[in-house]
PDB file of C-alpha atoms in Angstrom:
ATOM      1  CA  ALA A   1     274.552 -40.839  14.053  1.00  0.00           C
ATOM      2  CA  GLN A   2     276.000 -44.207  13.219  1.00  0.00           C
ATOM      3  CA  LYS A   3     277.848 -44.838  10.002  1.00  0.00           C
ATOM      4  CA  VAL A   4     279.490 -47.790   8.276  1.00  0.00           C
ATOM      5  CA  THR A   5     282.128 -47.299   5.602  1.00  0.00           C
ATOM      6  CA  GLN A   6     283.234 -49.994   3.211  1.00  0.00           C
ATOM      7  CA  ALA A   7     285.777 -48.108   1.142  1.00  0.00           C
ATOM      8  CA  GLN A   8     286.432 -50.969  -1.279  1.00  0.00           C
ATOM      9  CA  THR A   9     283.624 -51.250  -3.808  1.00  0.00           C
ATOM     10  CA  GLU A  10     284.829 -54.107  -6.008  1.00  0.00           C
ATOM     11  CA  ILE A  11     287.567 -56.684  -5.498  1.00  0.00           C
ATOM     12  CA  SER A  12     288.628 -59.323  -7.965  1.00  0.00           C
ATOM     13  CA  VAL A  13     290.932 -62.201  -7.015  1.00  0.00           C
ATOM     14  CA  VAL A  14     291.989 -65.508  -8.442  1.00  0.00           C
ATOM     15  CA  GLU A  15     290.857 -68.657  -6.705  1.00  0.00           C
ATOM     16  CA  LYS A  16     292.977 -69.684  -3.700  1.00  0.00           C
ATOM     17  CA  GLU A  17     294.113 -66.145  -3.010  1.00  0.00           C
ATOM     18  CA  ASP A  18     293.433 -64.643   0.398  1.00  0.00           C
ATOM     19  CA  VAL A  19     291.310 -61.493   0.453  1.00  0.00           C
ATOM     20  CA  THR A  20     290.462 -58.993   3.185  1.00  0.00           C
ATOM     21  CA  LEU A  21     287.313 -56.898   3.146  1.00  0.00           C
ATOM     22  CA  ASP A  22     287.551 -53.718   5.193  1.00  0.00           C
ATOM     23  CA  CYS A  23     284.885 -52.162   7.392  1.00  0.00           C
ATOM     24  CA  VAL A  24     285.149 -48.979   9.441  1.00  0.00           C
ATOM     25  CA  TYR A  25     282.321 -47.764  11.632  1.00  0.00           C
ATOM     26  CA  GLU A  26     281.305 -44.708  13.623  1.00  0.00           C
ATOM     27  CA  THR A  27     279.085 -44.692  16.668  1.00  0.00           C
ATOM     28  CA  ARG A  28     278.645 -42.727  19.873  1.00  0.00           C
ATOM     29  CA  ASP A  29     277.282 -45.715  21.762  1.00  0.00           C
ATOM     30  CA  THR A  30     279.477 -47.804  24.020  1.00  0.00           C
ATOM     31  CA  THR A  31     277.293 -50.841  23.449  1.00  0.00           C
ATOM     32  CA  TYR A  32     276.790 -51.892  19.870  1.00  0.00           C
ATOM     33  CA  TYR A  33     276.911 -54.911  17.593  1.00  0.00           C
ATOM     34  CA  LEU A  34     278.709 -55.488  14.342  1.00  0.00           C
ATOM     35  CA  PHE A  35     277.646 -57.908  11.636  1.00  0.00           C
ATOM     36  CA  TRP A  36     278.784 -59.252   8.320  1.00  0.00           C
ATOM     37  CA  TYR A  37     276.302 -60.468   5.724  1.00  0.00           C
ATOM     38  CA  LYS A  38     276.856 -62.123   2.346  1.00  0.00           C
ATOM     39  CA  GLN A  39     274.527 -61.490  -0.598  1.00  0.00           C
ATOM     40  CA  PRO A  40     275.022 -64.069  -3.369  1.00  0.00           C
ATOM     41  CA  PRO A  41     273.466 -63.554  -6.812  1.00  0.00           C
ATOM     42  CA  SER A  42     270.249 -65.200  -5.583  1.00  0.00           C
ATOM     43  CA  GLY A  43     269.560 -62.000  -3.615  1.00  0.00           C
ATOM     44  CA  GLU A  44     268.992 -62.959  -0.019  1.00  0.00           C
ATOM     45  CA  LEU A  45     271.429 -61.698   2.564  1.00  0.00           C
ATOM     46  CA  VAL A  46     273.008 -64.481   4.575  1.00  0.00           C
ATOM     47  CA  PHE A  47     274.145 -63.785   8.130  1.00  0.00           C
ATOM     48  CA  LEU A  48     277.837 -64.599   8.696  1.00  0.00           C
ATOM     49  CA  ILE A  49     278.837 -63.239  12.089  1.00  0.00           C
ATOM     50  CA  ARG A  50     277.819 -61.008  14.996  1.00  0.00           C
ATOM     51  CA  ARG A  51     280.253 -59.342  17.378  1.00  0.00           C
ATOM     52  CA  ASN A  52     279.386 -57.172  20.379  1.00  0.00           C
ATOM     53  CA  SER A  53     281.432 -54.138  21.339  1.00  0.00           C
ATOM     54  CA  PHE A  54     282.809 -55.746  24.494  1.00  0.00           C
ATOM     55  CA  ASP A  55     284.278 -58.770  22.779  1.00  0.00           C
ATOM     56  CA  GLU A  56     287.419 -57.941  20.830  1.00  0.00           C
ATOM     57  CA  GLN A  57     288.503 -61.526  20.358  1.00  0.00           C
ATOM     58  CA  ASN A  58     289.137 -62.378  16.766  1.00  0.00           C
ATOM     59  CA  GLU A  59     287.098 -65.197  15.362  1.00  0.00           C
ATOM     60  CA  ILE A  60     287.826 -67.906  12.853  1.00  0.00           C
ATOM     61  CA  SER A  61     285.267 -70.086  11.173  1.00  0.00           C
ATOM     62  CA  GLY A  62     286.743 -72.349   8.559  1.00  0.00           C
ATOM     63  CA  ARG A  63     288.183 -70.175   5.800  1.00  0.00           C
ATOM     64  CA  TYR A  64     286.599 -67.045   7.292  1.00  0.00           C
ATOM     65  CA  SER A  65     288.168 -64.882   9.974  1.00  0.00           C
ATOM     66  CA  TRP A  66     287.262 -61.537  11.488  1.00  0.00           C
ATOM     67  CA  ASN A  67     289.508 -58.932  13.085  1.00  0.00           C
ATOM     68  CA  PHE A  68     287.711 -56.504  15.426  1.00  0.00           C
ATOM     69  CA  GLN A  69     289.776 -53.525  16.591  1.00  0.00           C
ATOM     70  CA  LYS A  70     287.962 -50.923  18.711  1.00  0.00           C
ATOM     71  CA  SER A  71     291.007 -48.642  18.700  1.00  0.00           C
ATOM     72  CA  THR A  72     290.612 -48.121  14.956  1.00  0.00           C
ATOM     73  CA  SER A  73     286.833 -48.746  14.817  1.00  0.00           C
ATOM     74  CA  SER A  74     287.345 -51.496  12.308  1.00  0.00           C
ATOM     75  CA  PHE A  75     285.844 -54.931  11.796  1.00  0.00           C
ATOM     76  CA  ASN A  76     287.648 -56.540   8.878  1.00  0.00           C
ATOM     77  CA  PHE A  77     286.790 -59.848   7.244  1.00  0.00           C
ATOM     78  CA  THR A  78     289.348 -62.166   5.661  1.00  0.00           C
ATOM     79  CA  ILE A  79     288.627 -65.090   3.378  1.00  0.00           C
ATOM     80  CA  THR A  80     291.525 -67.521   3.144  1.00  0.00           C
ATOM     81  CA  ALA A  81     292.023 -69.609   0.021  1.00  0.00           C
ATOM     82  CA  SER A  82     289.080 -68.012  -1.751  1.00  0.00           C
ATOM     83  CA  GLN A  83     286.750 -70.081  -3.901  1.00  0.00           C
ATOM     84  CA  VAL A  84     284.460 -69.213  -6.796  1.00  0.00           C
ATOM     85  CA  VAL A  85     281.452 -69.766  -4.503  1.00  0.00           C
ATOM     86  CA  ASP A  86     282.671 -66.853  -2.378  1.00  0.00           C
ATOM     87  CA  SER A  87     281.715 -64.477  -5.192  1.00  0.00           C
ATOM     88  CA  ALA A  88     279.030 -62.233  -3.723  1.00  0.00           C
ATOM     89  CA  VAL A  89     278.394 -58.808  -2.273  1.00  0.00           C
ATOM     90  CA  TYR A  90     279.516 -58.549   1.343  1.00  0.00           C
ATOM     91  CA  PHE A  91     277.925 -56.088   3.744  1.00  0.00           C
ATOM     92  CA  CYS A  92     279.189 -54.886   7.075  1.00  0.00           C
ATOM     93  CA  ALA A  93     276.505 -53.558   9.429  1.00  0.00           C
ATOM     94  CA  LEU A  94     276.297 -51.798  12.775  1.00  0.00           C
ATOM     95  CA  SER A  95     273.453 -52.099  15.248  1.00  0.00           C
ATOM     96  CA  GLU A  96     272.909 -49.796  18.189  1.00  0.00           C
ATOM     97  CA  LEU A  97     269.944 -49.155  20.422  1.00  0.00           C
ATOM     98  CA  THR A  98     267.535 -46.496  19.309  1.00  0.00           C
ATOM     99  CA  GLY A  99     264.954 -46.188  22.046  1.00  0.00           C
ATOM    100  CA  ALA A 100     263.762 -49.685  22.821  1.00  0.00           C
ATOM    101  CA  ASN A 101     264.720 -51.188  19.504  1.00  0.00           C
ATOM    102  CA  SER A 102     267.776 -51.526  17.380  1.00  0.00           C
ATOM    103  CA  LYS A 103     268.591 -49.867  14.112  1.00  0.00           C
ATOM    104  CA  LEU A 104     270.819 -51.748  11.715  1.00  0.00           C
ATOM    105  CA  THR A 105     272.950 -49.541   9.469  1.00  0.00           C
ATOM    106  CA  PHE A 106     274.599 -51.175   6.484  1.00  0.00           C
ATOM    107  CA  GLY A 107     277.665 -50.183   4.521  1.00  0.00           C
ATOM    108  CA  LYS A 108     277.395 -49.929   0.739  1.00  0.00           C
ATOM    109  CA  GLY A 109     278.787 -53.410   0.266  1.00  0.00           C
ATOM    110  CA  ILE A 110     281.856 -54.866  -1.434  1.00  0.00           C
ATOM    111  CA  THR A 111     281.432 -56.905  -4.598  1.00  0.00           C
ATOM    112  CA  LEU A 112     283.884 -59.783  -4.504  1.00  0.00           C
ATOM    113  CA  SER A 113     284.607 -61.714  -7.691  1.00  0.00           C
ATOM    114  CA  VAL A 114     286.658 -64.875  -7.423  1.00  0.00           C
ATOM    115  CA  ARG A 115     287.932 -66.088 -10.791  1.00  0.00           C
ATOM    116  CA  PRO A 116     288.833 -69.720 -11.402  1.00  0.00           C
TER     117      PRO A 116
ATOM    118  CA  GLU B   1     258.934 -74.038   3.949  1.00  0.00           C
ATOM    119  CA  THR B   2     261.715 -72.720   6.082  1.00  0.00           C
ATOM    120  CA  GLY B   3     263.289 -69.338   6.693  1.00  0.00           C
ATOM    121  CA  VAL B   4     261.864 -66.190   5.173  1.00  0.00           C
ATOM    122  CA  THR B   5     259.893 -66.298   1.943  1.00  0.00           C
ATOM    123  CA  GLN B   6     258.789 -63.448  -0.265  1.00  0.00           C
ATOM    124  CA  THR B   7     256.294 -63.276  -3.107  1.00  0.00           C
ATOM    125  CA  PRO B   8     256.325 -62.348  -5.843  1.00  0.00           C
ATOM    126  CA  ARG B   9     260.010 -62.586  -6.729  1.00  0.00           C
ATOM    127  CA  HIS B  10     259.594 -60.189  -9.634  1.00  0.00           C
ATOM    128  CA  LEU B  11     256.982 -57.498 -10.195  1.00  0.00           C
ATOM    129  CA  VAL B  12     256.490 -54.999 -12.982  1.00  0.00           C
ATOM    130  CA  MET B  13     253.868 -52.357 -12.377  1.00  0.00           C
ATOM    131  CA  GLY B  14     252.705 -49.121 -13.882  1.00  0.00           C
ATOM    132  CA  MET B  15     252.614 -45.918 -11.892  1.00  0.00           C
ATOM    133  CA  THR B  16     248.852 -46.084 -11.480  1.00  0.00           C
ATOM    134  CA  ASN B  17     248.691 -49.700 -10.319  1.00  0.00           C
ATOM    135  CA  LYS B  18     248.153 -51.033  -6.815  1.00  0.00           C
ATOM    136  CA  LYS B  19     250.028 -54.137  -5.781  1.00  0.00           C
ATOM    137  CA  SER B  20     251.198 -55.832  -2.602  1.00  0.00           C
ATOM    138  CA  LEU B  21     254.384 -57.601  -1.606  1.00  0.00           C
ATOM    139  CA  LYS B  22     254.116 -60.476   0.813  1.00  0.00           C
ATOM    140  CA  CYS B  23     256.623 -61.793   3.329  1.00  0.00           C
ATOM    141  CA  GLU B  24     256.294 -64.825   5.552  1.00  0.00           C
ATOM    142  CA  GLN B  25     258.721 -66.056   8.176  1.00  0.00           C
ATOM    143  CA  HIS B  26     258.748 -69.601   9.508  1.00  0.00           C
ATOM    144  CA  LEU B  27     261.267 -68.986  12.284  1.00  0.00           C
ATOM    145  CA  GLY B  28     259.000 -68.047  15.181  1.00  0.00           C
ATOM    146  CA  HIS B  29     260.463 -64.546  15.274  1.00  0.00           C
ATOM    147  CA  ASN B  30     258.779 -61.511  16.804  1.00  0.00           C
ATOM    148  CA  ALA B  31     260.271 -58.725  14.688  1.00  0.00           C
ATOM    149  CA  MET B  32     259.969 -58.147  10.944  1.00  0.00           C
ATOM    150  CA  TYR B  33     261.479 -55.546   8.656  1.00  0.00           C
ATOM    151  CA  TRP B  34     261.180 -54.071   5.169  1.00  0.00           C
ATOM    152  CA  TYR B  35     264.308 -52.811   3.415  1.00  0.00           C
ATOM    153  CA  LYS B  36     264.824 -51.157   0.057  1.00  0.00           C
ATOM    154  CA  GLN B  37     267.974 -51.959  -1.916  1.00  0.00           C
ATOM    155  CA  SER B  38     268.736 -49.685  -4.844  1.00  0.00           C
ATOM    156  CA  ALA B  39     271.755 -49.938  -7.102  1.00  0.00           C
ATOM    157  CA  LYS B  40     274.872 -48.300  -5.687  1.00  0.00           C
ATOM    158  CA  LYS B  41     273.167 -47.370  -2.402  1.00  0.00           C
ATOM    159  CA  PRO B  42     273.248 -48.963   1.043  1.00  0.00           C
ATOM    160  CA  LEU B  43     270.263 -50.943   2.203  1.00  0.00           C
ATOM    161  CA  GLU B  44     267.612 -48.565   3.479  1.00  0.00           C
ATOM    162  CA  LEU B  45     265.446 -49.606   6.392  1.00  0.00           C
ATOM    163  CA  MET B  46     261.827 -48.742   5.664  1.00  0.00           C
ATOM    164  CA  PHE B  47     259.716 -50.248   8.439  1.00  0.00           C
ATOM    165  CA  VAL B  48     260.149 -52.298  11.595  1.00  0.00           C
ATOM    166  CA  TYR B  49     257.441 -54.285  13.307  1.00  0.00           C
ATOM    167  CA  SER B  50     257.827 -55.794  16.755  1.00  0.00           C
ATOM    168  CA  LEU B  51     255.043 -58.069  17.976  1.00  0.00           C
ATOM    169  CA  GLU B  52     252.855 -56.779  15.150  1.00  0.00           C
ATOM    170  CA  GLU B  53     253.279 -53.139  16.174  1.00  0.00           C
ATOM    171  CA  ARG B  54     255.112 -50.702  13.942  1.00  0.00           C
ATOM    172  CA  VAL B  55     258.071 -49.364  15.889  1.00  0.00           C
ATOM    173  CA  GLU B  56     260.041 -47.636  13.157  1.00  0.00           C
ATOM    174  CA  ASN B  57     259.061 -45.707  10.081  1.00  0.00           C
ATOM    175  CA  ASN B  58     262.007 -44.084   8.388  1.00  0.00           C
ATOM    176  CA  SER B  59     260.303 -41.195   6.592  1.00  0.00           C
ATOM    177  CA  VAL B  60     258.957 -43.467   3.908  1.00  0.00           C
ATOM    178  CA  PRO B  61     256.541 -41.905   1.398  1.00  0.00           C
ATOM    179  CA  SER B  62     252.895 -42.728   2.006  1.00  0.00           C
ATOM    180  CA  ARG B  63     252.675 -44.572  -1.323  1.00  0.00           C
ATOM    181  CA  PHE B  64     254.273 -47.442   0.648  1.00  0.00           C
ATOM    182  CA  SER B  65     251.917 -48.833   3.264  1.00  0.00           C
ATOM    183  CA  PRO B  66     252.969 -51.739   5.496  1.00  0.00           C
ATOM    184  CA  GLU B  67     250.698 -54.203   7.215  1.00  0.00           C
ATOM    185  CA  CYS B  68     251.561 -56.839   9.813  1.00  0.00           C
ATOM    186  CA  PRO B  69     248.477 -58.953  10.572  1.00  0.00           C
ATOM    187  CA  ASN B  70     250.437 -61.379  12.759  1.00  0.00           C
ATOM    188  CA  SER B  71     254.016 -62.056  13.734  1.00  0.00           C
ATOM    189  CA  SER B  72     254.581 -64.398  10.783  1.00  0.00           C
ATOM    190  CA  HIS B  73     253.311 -62.211   7.972  1.00  0.00           C
ATOM    191  CA  LEU B  74     254.268 -58.821   6.653  1.00  0.00           C
ATOM    192  CA  PHE B  75     252.882 -56.991   3.649  1.00  0.00           C
ATOM    193  CA  LEU B  76     253.953 -53.911   1.759  1.00  0.00           C
ATOM    194  CA  HIS B  77     251.103 -52.302  -0.143  1.00  0.00           C
ATOM    195  CA  LEU B  78     252.154 -50.197  -3.103  1.00  0.00           C
ATOM    196  CA  HIS B  79     250.170 -47.535  -4.940  1.00  0.00           C
ATOM    197  CA  THR B  80     250.963 -44.744  -7.390  1.00  0.00           C
ATOM    198  CA  LEU B  81     254.665 -45.524  -7.338  1.00  0.00           C
ATOM    199  CA  GLN B  82     257.361 -43.592  -9.177  1.00  0.00           C
ATOM    200  CA  PRO B  83     260.070 -44.997 -11.451  1.00  0.00           C
ATOM    201  CA  GLU B  84     262.671 -44.222  -8.768  1.00  0.00           C
ATOM    202  CA  ASP B  85     260.920 -46.738  -6.526  1.00  0.00           C
ATOM    203  CA  SER B  86     262.258 -49.517  -8.741  1.00  0.00           C
ATOM    204  CA  ALA B  87     264.523 -51.591  -6.485  1.00  0.00           C
ATOM    205  CA  LEU B  88     264.931 -54.881  -4.668  1.00  0.00           C
ATOM    206  CA  TYR B  89     262.646 -54.989  -1.639  1.00  0.00           C
ATOM    207  CA  LEU B  90     263.923 -57.242   1.094  1.00  0.00           C
ATOM    208  CA  CYS B  91     262.032 -58.586   4.055  1.00  0.00           C
ATOM    209  CA  ALA B  92     263.820 -59.762   7.186  1.00  0.00           C
ATOM    210  CA  SER B  93     262.962 -61.128  10.584  1.00  0.00           C
ATOM    211  CA  SER B  94     264.741 -61.492  13.907  1.00  0.00           C
ATOM    212  CA  GLN B  95     263.990 -63.032  17.264  1.00  0.00           C
ATOM    213  CA  ASP B  96     263.058 -59.609  18.505  1.00  0.00           C
ATOM    214  CA  ALA B  97     263.992 -56.038  17.666  1.00  0.00           C
ATOM    215  CA  ALA B  98     266.880 -55.795  20.154  1.00  0.00           C
ATOM    216  CA  PRO B  99     270.317 -55.192  18.644  1.00  0.00           C
ATOM    217  CA  THR B 100     271.626 -58.522  19.902  1.00  0.00           C
ATOM    218  CA  TYR B 101     269.873 -60.537  17.272  1.00  0.00           C
ATOM    219  CA  GLU B 102     270.881 -61.116  13.711  1.00  0.00           C
ATOM    220  CA  GLN B 103     268.324 -60.671  10.987  1.00  0.00           C
ATOM    221  CA  TYR B 104     267.318 -63.342   8.525  1.00  0.00           C
ATOM    222  CA  PHE B 105     266.474 -62.159   5.055  1.00  0.00           C
ATOM    223  CA  GLY B 106     264.189 -63.340   2.317  1.00  0.00           C
ATOM    224  CA  PRO B 107     265.262 -63.482  -1.340  1.00  0.00           C
ATOM    225  CA  GLY B 108     263.594 -60.167  -2.124  1.00  0.00           C
ATOM    226  CA  THR B 109     261.090 -58.892  -4.661  1.00  0.00           C
ATOM    227  CA  ARG B 110     262.618 -57.184  -7.698  1.00  0.00           C
ATOM    228  CA  LEU B 111     260.225 -54.320  -8.433  1.00  0.00           C
ATOM    229  CA  THR B 112     260.222 -52.393 -11.683  1.00  0.00           C
ATOM    230  CA  VAL B 113     257.959 -49.365 -12.002  1.00  0.00           C
ATOM    231  CA  THR B 114     257.255 -48.340 -15.589  1.00  0.00           C
TER     232      THR B 114
END
């Protein structure tokens, strides 16, 4: 069975600090996909990134960067120079094939508060 | 409208009521999902529809009844709910149900069962 662990539950930082959100996953599949979603106070989850299991290249998008390490089954997310608008709940998720369709398993989420 | 919309945004219902949640996606996607989000718990997948056929039903109590009349619309019919069913119900869609595709979420319906 697949599992996603986000050990940090709440993180509070001051604006402009860098912050890393950790994600560790478990799966028996060799082919799988990892995702990060952001849930601001408005409620809807916003897709941030998708990574497949064969692509271990790190990715940077503006102030966001992701570090995928298969050896440690981790897919960590770093926000550089955090801003108040980054305050949200962040979910890591794992998708693997179940029959003909995928099943997306979410971690419990990390509540990030960025103080001015 | 664009993206995924859900109505109503807030719903308060008694345990004997019958109500329905509505989801509409304007993205041309073929797969739609219902999730339940309770406080302090991970998102729980309830139902998956692919091309209007239910392909996943995660042991959800029968008091929740989904309906997908076409690929753009998804309903969740509610009857004789329990207080523990109070939660945020999120609808999502994706291009299809394969694991490659990211899901796009609506803003959710905040349900309170009294």
